[in-house]
Amino acid sequence: MASLVNFRIPAIIYDANTNAKGWKKVDDYTVEFRTKSPDSFFPYQVCYILISSPAQFEKVGGDWQKYLNEPSGTGPWKMTKLVPRERAEFVPFKEHWDPSRQPKLDKVITIPIPEPNARTNALLAGEVDWIEAPAPDAIPRLEQEGMVISSNLYPHVWSWHLSRVEGSPWNDIRVRKAANLAIDREGIIELLGGYAREAKGHVSSTDPWFGEPGFELKSDPDAAAKLLAEAGYGPDKPVEVKVLISASGSGQM
């Protein structure tokens, strides 16, 4: 599973060419991880260390494609059918270690509906019983229909990966700061129907990991313009960048 972890936690030592690995078993209950340098985000990223069952892998003949259709996990549900890009079906896992988490439903079918309005319409039409991330504009109507909107503050912040090649405007920290100060954070919250908080970092400012940053992330267009001017940019010389973003995914939802 290293290939699925490598890009999410780049600080972990891993080199496929030399087989250098930054992890090792210490004893039956301890694993040691080593990073290339001190990484304050490692505790936040540790949930991305994905573990597969060696026993199940051997059971399906060491075939990852077969493992995909017969996975092994630790949750209260057991997957019985997977049709890529169409549906996944689950039944209760009767042998789950925690009896209090035994599902009360006989079966759950999950289907991918990437587009927010399509998800919302499916819920309103009774085609599904629950959706994630409804279209923000439709939230008032959902509430009028008696739907329960559940939300929670959690750090679902996806960072921009800025080019740092020679000649890139992002090499100047003033430009990076200006870009942060130019974001209409209140406008984003309004677009999301009020179901968001202003992002001031990877985690909430109330989180003990937040720390005491020297640069405050906030909306301040005047300060942004001043920083750009200091960096040599302005109306006659705008910062020109190209942006690539995927069409869907949990970050975009």
mmCIF file of C-alpha atoms in Angstrom, residues 18-251:
data_model
loop_
_atom_site.group_PDB
_atom_site.id
_atom_site.type_symbol
_atom_site.label_atom_id
_atom_site.label_comp_id
_atom_site.label_asym_id
_atom_site.label_seq_id
_atom_site.Cartn_x
_atom_site.Cartn_y
_atom_site.Cartn_z
ATOM 1 C CA THR A 18 16.675 1.621 -3.402
ATOM 2 C CA ASN A 19 13.842 0.134 -1.308
ATOM 3 C CA ALA A 20 14.710 2.566 1.497
ATOM 4 C CA LYS A 21 11.781 2.611 3.914
ATOM 5 C CA GLY A 22 11.019 4.923 6.814
ATOM 6 C CA TRP A 23 8.973 2.377 8.727
ATOM 7 C CA LYS A 24 9.735 -0.791 10.623
ATOM 8 C CA LYS A 25 8.113 -3.157 13.100
ATOM 9 C CA VAL A 26 9.394 -2.709 16.639
ATOM 10 C CA ASP A 27 7.179 -5.336 18.280
ATOM 11 C CA ASP A 28 3.692 -6.813 17.807
ATOM 12 C CA TYR A 29 2.052 -3.537 18.876
ATOM 13 C CA THR A 30 4.571 -0.897 17.796
ATOM 14 C CA VAL A 31 5.601 0.519 14.430
ATOM 15 C CA GLU A 32 8.355 3.110 14.062
ATOM 16 C CA PHE A 33 8.195 5.820 11.386
ATOM 17 C CA ARG A 34 11.062 8.031 10.227
ATOM 18 C CA THR A 35 10.662 11.216 8.213
ATOM 19 C CA LYS A 36 13.154 13.037 5.977
ATOM 20 C CA SER A 37 12.978 16.073 8.270
ATOM 21 C CA PRO A 38 10.891 17.279 11.242
ATOM 22 C CA ASP A 39 7.241 17.260 10.104
ATOM 23 C CA SER A 40 4.666 18.921 12.353
ATOM 24 C CA PHE A 41 1.820 17.626 10.165
ATOM 25 C CA PHE A 42 2.699 13.963 10.555
ATOM 26 C CA PRO A 43 0.176 13.397 13.413
ATOM 27 C CA TYR A 44 -2.508 14.952 11.194
ATOM 28 C CA GLN A 45 -1.526 12.815 8.204
ATOM 29 C CA VAL A 46 -1.060 9.508 10.029
ATOM 30 C CA CYS A 47 -4.644 8.472 9.207
ATOM 31 C CA TYR A 48 -3.544 8.200 5.566
ATOM 32 C CA ILE A 49 -1.309 5.244 6.381
ATOM 33 C CA LEU A 50 -3.487 2.610 4.750
ATOM 34 C CA ILE A 51 -3.201 -0.993 5.877
ATOM 35 C CA SER A 52 -4.295 -4.062 3.935
ATOM 36 C CA SER A 53 -4.821 -7.543 5.335
ATOM 37 C CA PRO A 54 -1.970 -9.912 4.372
ATOM 38 C CA ALA A 55 -4.226 -12.875 5.201
ATOM 39 C CA GLN A 56 -6.976 -11.699 2.819
ATOM 40 C CA PHE A 57 -4.373 -10.837 0.176
ATOM 41 C CA GLU A 58 -3.062 -14.408 0.319
ATOM 42 C CA LYS A 59 -6.616 -15.799 0.352
ATOM 43 C CA VAL A 60 -7.376 -14.183 -3.036
ATOM 44 C CA GLY A 61 -4.138 -15.496 -4.516
ATOM 45 C CA GLY A 62 -2.084 -12.312 -4.203
ATOM 46 C CA ASP A 63 -4.229 -10.576 -6.812
ATOM 47 C CA TRP A 64 -4.985 -6.907 -6.079
ATOM 48 C CA GLN A 65 -7.887 -6.902 -8.551
ATOM 49 C CA LYS A 66 -9.545 -9.774 -6.686
ATOM 50 C CA TYR A 67 -8.735 -8.097 -3.375
ATOM 51 C CA LEU A 68 -10.599 -5.007 -4.636
ATOM 52 C CA ASN A 69 -13.778 -7.082 -4.931
ATOM 53 C CA GLU A 70 -13.215 -9.017 -1.706
ATOM 54 C CA PRO A 71 -11.610 -6.516 0.695
ATOM 55 C CA SER A 72 -11.012 -7.072 4.382
ATOM 56 C CA GLY A 73 -11.593 -4.338 6.957
ATOM 57 C CA THR A 74 -12.357 -3.671 10.606
ATOM 58 C CA GLY A 75 -15.691 -1.873 10.259
ATOM 59 C CA PRO A 76 -19.237 -2.998 11.117
ATOM 60 C CA TRP A 77 -20.140 -3.434 7.429
ATOM 61 C CA LYS A 78 -19.016 -6.085 4.944
ATOM 62 C CA MET A 79 -18.923 -5.307 1.230
ATOM 63 C CA THR A 80 -20.705 -7.917 -0.875
ATOM 64 C CA LYS A 81 -20.698 -6.270 -4.309
ATOM 65 C CA LEU A 82 -18.697 -3.614 -6.105
ATOM 66 C CA VAL A 83 -19.518 -2.268 -9.556
ATOM 67 C CA PRO A 84 -16.937 0.464 -10.312
ATOM 68 C CA ARG A 85 -18.484 3.916 -10.856
ATOM 69 C CA GLU A 86 -21.933 2.434 -10.274
ATOM 70 C CA ARG A 87 -22.494 1.054 -6.771
ATOM 71 C CA ALA A 88 -21.141 -0.699 -3.703
ATOM 72 C CA GLU A 89 -23.340 -2.929 -1.537
ATOM 73 C CA PHE A 90 -22.842 -3.717 2.133
ATOM 74 C CA VAL A 91 -24.376 -6.049 4.724
ATOM 75 C CA PRO A 92 -23.783 -6.110 8.504
ATOM 76 C CA PHE A 93 -20.594 -7.823 9.626
ATOM 77 C CA LYS A 94 -22.015 -10.144 12.286
ATOM 78 C CA GLU A 95 -18.591 -10.981 13.718
ATOM 79 C CA HIS A 96 -17.677 -7.357 14.414
ATOM 80 C CA TRP A 97 -15.664 -7.025 17.626
ATOM 81 C CA ASP A 98 -17.938 -4.330 19.116
ATOM 82 C CA PRO A 99 -21.544 -5.587 19.573
ATOM 83 C CA SER A 100 -22.765 -2.023 20.222
ATOM 84 C CA ARG A 101 -21.834 -1.089 16.648
ATOM 85 C CA GLN A 102 -23.862 -3.845 14.991
ATOM 86 C CA PRO A 103 -25.849 -2.198 12.155
ATOM 87 C CA LYS A 104 -29.614 -2.091 12.483
ATOM 88 C CA LEU A 105 -30.157 -2.120 8.716
ATOM 89 C CA ASP A 106 -30.146 -5.269 6.611
ATOM 90 C CA LYS A 107 -28.307 -3.687 3.709
ATOM 91 C CA VAL A 108 -26.777 -0.431 2.479
ATOM 92 C CA ILE A 109 -26.226 0.503 -1.158
ATOM 93 C CA THR A 110 -23.980 3.467 -1.930
ATOM 94 C CA ILE A 111 -23.899 5.080 -5.374
ATOM 95 C CA PRO A 112 -21.636 7.839 -6.747
ATOM 96 C CA ILE A 113 -23.424 11.043 -7.782
ATOM 97 C CA PRO A 114 -20.620 13.602 -8.322
ATOM 98 C CA GLU A 115 -22.800 16.608 -9.185
ATOM 99 C CA PRO A 116 -24.323 18.407 -6.131
ATOM 100 C CA ASN A 117 -27.638 19.305 -7.770
ATOM 101 C CA ALA A 118 -28.105 15.754 -9.010
ATOM 102 C CA ARG A 119 -27.430 14.430 -5.485
ATOM 103 C CA THR A 120 -29.919 16.881 -4.023
ATOM 104 C CA ASN A 121 -32.607 16.047 -6.596
ATOM 105 C CA ALA A 122 -32.139 12.336 -5.930
ATOM 106 C CA LEU A 123 -32.773 12.961 -2.229
ATOM 107 C CA LEU A 124 -35.839 15.141 -2.845
ATOM 108 C CA ALA A 125 -37.243 12.556 -5.254
ATOM 109 C CA GLY A 126 -36.858 9.775 -2.705
ATOM 110 C CA GLU A 127 -34.367 7.892 -4.880
ATOM 111 C CA VAL A 128 -31.845 7.875 -2.005
ATOM 112 C CA ASP A 129 -32.178 8.171 1.765
ATOM 113 C CA TRP A 130 -29.066 10.201 2.500
ATOM 114 C CA ILE A 131 -26.488 12.280 0.649
ATOM 115 C CA GLU A 132 -23.202 13.944 1.447
ATOM 116 C CA ALA A 133 -22.613 17.614 0.626
ATOM 117 C CA PRO A 134 -25.989 18.805 -0.736
ATOM 118 C CA ALA A 135 -26.132 21.786 -3.077
ATOM 119 C CA PRO A 136 -25.829 24.773 -0.668
ATOM 120 C CA ASP A 137 -28.605 26.765 -2.378
ATOM 121 C CA ALA A 138 -30.989 23.863 -1.779
ATOM 122 C CA ILE A 139 -30.410 23.582 1.970
ATOM 123 C CA PRO A 140 -33.384 25.845 2.918
ATOM 124 C CA ARG A 141 -35.705 23.721 0.781
ATOM 125 C CA LEU A 142 -34.320 20.501 2.265
ATOM 126 C CA GLU A 143 -35.068 21.861 5.737
ATOM 127 C CA GLN A 144 -38.582 22.853 4.646
ATOM 128 C CA GLU A 145 -39.097 19.278 3.440
ATOM 129 C CA GLY A 146 -38.219 18.040 6.932
ATOM 130 C CA MET A 147 -34.721 16.847 6.082
ATOM 131 C CA VAL A 148 -32.127 16.795 8.857
ATOM 132 C CA ILE A 149 -28.930 18.661 7.962
ATOM 133 C CA SER A 150 -26.007 17.367 10.019
ATOM 134 C CA SER A 151 -22.705 19.200 10.044
ATOM 135 C CA ASN A 152 -19.542 19.391 12.093
ATOM 136 C CA LEU A 153 -16.387 21.477 12.132
ATOM 137 C CA TYR A 154 -13.537 19.384 10.835
ATOM 138 C CA PRO A 155 -10.341 20.250 8.980
ATOM 139 C CA HIS A 156 -11.182 19.432 5.376
ATOM 140 C CA VAL A 157 -8.722 21.908 3.915
ATOM 141 C CA TRP A 158 -7.087 21.106 0.598
ATOM 142 C CA SER A 159 -3.987 23.137 -0.085
ATOM 143 C CA TRP A 160 -2.817 24.488 -3.422
ATOM 144 C CA HIS A 161 0.383 22.904 -4.711
ATOM 145 C CA LEU A 162 2.292 25.896 -6.080
ATOM 146 C CA SER A 163 4.949 25.630 -8.744
ATOM 147 C CA ARG A 164 8.375 26.584 -7.425
ATOM 148 C CA VAL A 165 10.297 26.150 -10.678
ATOM 149 C CA GLU A 166 12.690 28.895 -11.735
ATOM 150 C CA GLY A 167 10.807 32.011 -12.806
ATOM 151 C CA SER A 168 7.596 31.103 -10.979
ATOM 152 C CA PRO A 169 5.898 34.085 -9.280
ATOM 153 C CA TRP A 170 5.177 31.804 -6.308
ATOM 154 C CA ASN A 171 8.862 31.814 -5.403
ATOM 155 C CA ASP A 172 8.281 35.247 -3.856
ATOM 156 C CA ILE A 173 6.698 34.847 -0.422
ATOM 157 C CA ARG A 174 5.017 38.242 -0.841
ATOM 158 C CA VAL A 175 3.061 36.866 -3.800
ATOM 159 C CA ARG A 176 2.059 33.786 -1.811
ATOM 160 C CA LYS A 177 0.898 35.946 1.081
ATOM 161 C CA ALA A 178 -0.944 38.290 -1.280
ATOM 162 C CA ALA A 179 -2.841 35.382 -2.834
ATOM 163 C CA ASN A 180 -3.996 34.282 0.609
ATOM 164 C CA LEU A 181 -5.061 37.803 1.548
ATOM 165 C CA ALA A 182 -6.976 38.219 -1.743
ATOM 166 C CA ILE A 183 -9.328 35.278 -1.159
ATOM 167 C CA ASP A 184 -12.919 36.287 -0.366
ATOM 168 C CA ARG A 185 -13.319 33.962 2.593
ATOM 169 C CA GLU A 186 -16.714 35.302 3.646
ATOM 170 C CA GLY A 187 -17.925 34.870 0.069
ATOM 171 C CA ILE A 188 -16.899 31.215 0.128
ATOM 172 C CA ILE A 189 -18.904 30.654 3.312
ATOM 173 C CA GLU A 190 -21.918 32.326 1.712
ATOM 174 C CA LEU A 191 -21.550 30.096 -1.376
ATOM 175 C CA LEU A 192 -21.593 27.071 0.932
ATOM 176 C CA GLY A 193 -24.856 28.137 2.539
ATOM 177 C CA GLY A 194 -23.153 29.136 5.774
ATOM 178 C CA TYR A 195 -21.884 25.590 6.373
ATOM 179 C CA ALA A 196 -18.213 26.478 6.703
ATOM 180 C CA ARG A 197 -15.743 28.487 8.737
ATOM 181 C CA GLU A 198 -12.988 30.766 7.481
ATOM 182 C CA ALA A 199 -9.901 28.640 6.940
ATOM 183 C CA LYS A 200 -6.915 30.002 8.832
ATOM 184 C CA GLY A 201 -4.689 26.959 8.360
ATOM 185 C CA HIS A 202 -4.830 23.206 7.932
ATOM 186 C CA VAL A 203 -6.711 22.874 11.216
ATOM 187 C CA SER A 204 -9.229 25.055 13.050
ATOM 188 C CA SER A 205 -7.874 27.961 15.084
ATOM 189 C CA THR A 206 -9.480 26.288 18.132
ATOM 190 C CA ASP A 207 -7.415 23.129 17.592
ATOM 191 C CA PRO A 208 -4.421 22.571 19.918
ATOM 192 C CA TRP A 209 -2.293 21.892 16.808
ATOM 193 C CA PHE A 210 -2.997 25.367 15.440
ATOM 194 C CA GLY A 211 -0.115 27.014 17.249
ATOM 195 C CA GLU A 212 0.760 30.712 16.994
ATOM 196 C CA PRO A 213 1.435 31.509 13.308
ATOM 197 C CA GLY A 214 3.141 34.793 12.534
ATOM 198 C CA PHE A 215 1.086 35.411 9.414
ATOM 199 C CA GLU A 216 -2.702 35.545 9.810
ATOM 200 C CA LEU A 217 -4.764 34.140 6.946
ATOM 201 C CA LYS A 218 -7.643 36.542 6.329
ATOM 202 C CA SER A 219 -9.329 38.624 3.617
ATOM 203 C CA ASP A 220 -7.474 41.909 3.132
ATOM 204 C CA PRO A 221 -7.371 43.001 -0.560
ATOM 205 C CA ASP A 222 -5.580 46.270 0.249
ATOM 206 C CA ALA A 223 -2.759 44.469 2.038
ATOM 207 C CA ALA A 224 -2.618 41.991 -0.863
ATOM 208 C CA ALA A 225 -2.234 44.818 -3.408
ATOM 209 C CA LYS A 226 0.507 46.398 -1.309
ATOM 210 C CA LEU A 227 2.471 43.143 -1.121
ATOM 211 C CA LEU A 228 2.139 42.618 -4.878
ATOM 212 C CA ALA A 229 3.396 46.147 -5.495
ATOM 213 C CA GLU A 230 6.415 45.451 -3.287
ATOM 214 C CA ALA A 231 7.067 42.316 -5.342
ATOM 215 C CA GLY A 232 6.980 44.354 -8.559
ATOM 216 C CA TYR A 233 3.455 43.524 -9.719
ATOM 217 C CA GLY A 234 0.465 45.744 -10.383
ATOM 218 C CA PRO A 235 -2.206 46.727 -12.945
ATOM 219 C CA ASP A 236 0.431 47.070 -15.675
ATOM 220 C CA LYS A 237 2.177 43.841 -14.695
ATOM 221 C CA PRO A 238 -0.341 41.335 -13.299
ATOM 222 C CA VAL A 239 0.644 37.977 -11.847
ATOM 223 C CA GLU A 240 -0.175 35.375 -14.491
ATOM 224 C CA VAL A 241 -0.741 31.790 -13.358
ATOM 225 C CA LYS A 242 -2.444 28.672 -14.708
ATOM 226 C CA VAL A 243 -4.584 26.567 -12.374
ATOM 227 C CA LEU A 244 -5.453 22.886 -12.749
ATOM 228 C CA ILE A 245 -8.167 21.296 -10.594
ATOM 229 C CA SER A 246 -10.065 18.029 -10.853
ATOM 230 C CA ALA A 247 -13.761 18.061 -11.715
ATOM 231 C CA SER A 248 -14.902 16.130 -8.641
ATOM 232 C CA GLY A 249 -13.702 14.515 -5.459
ATOM 233 C CA SER A 250 -14.150 15.043 -1.742
ATOM 234 C CA GLY A 251 -12.028 18.218 -1.820
#
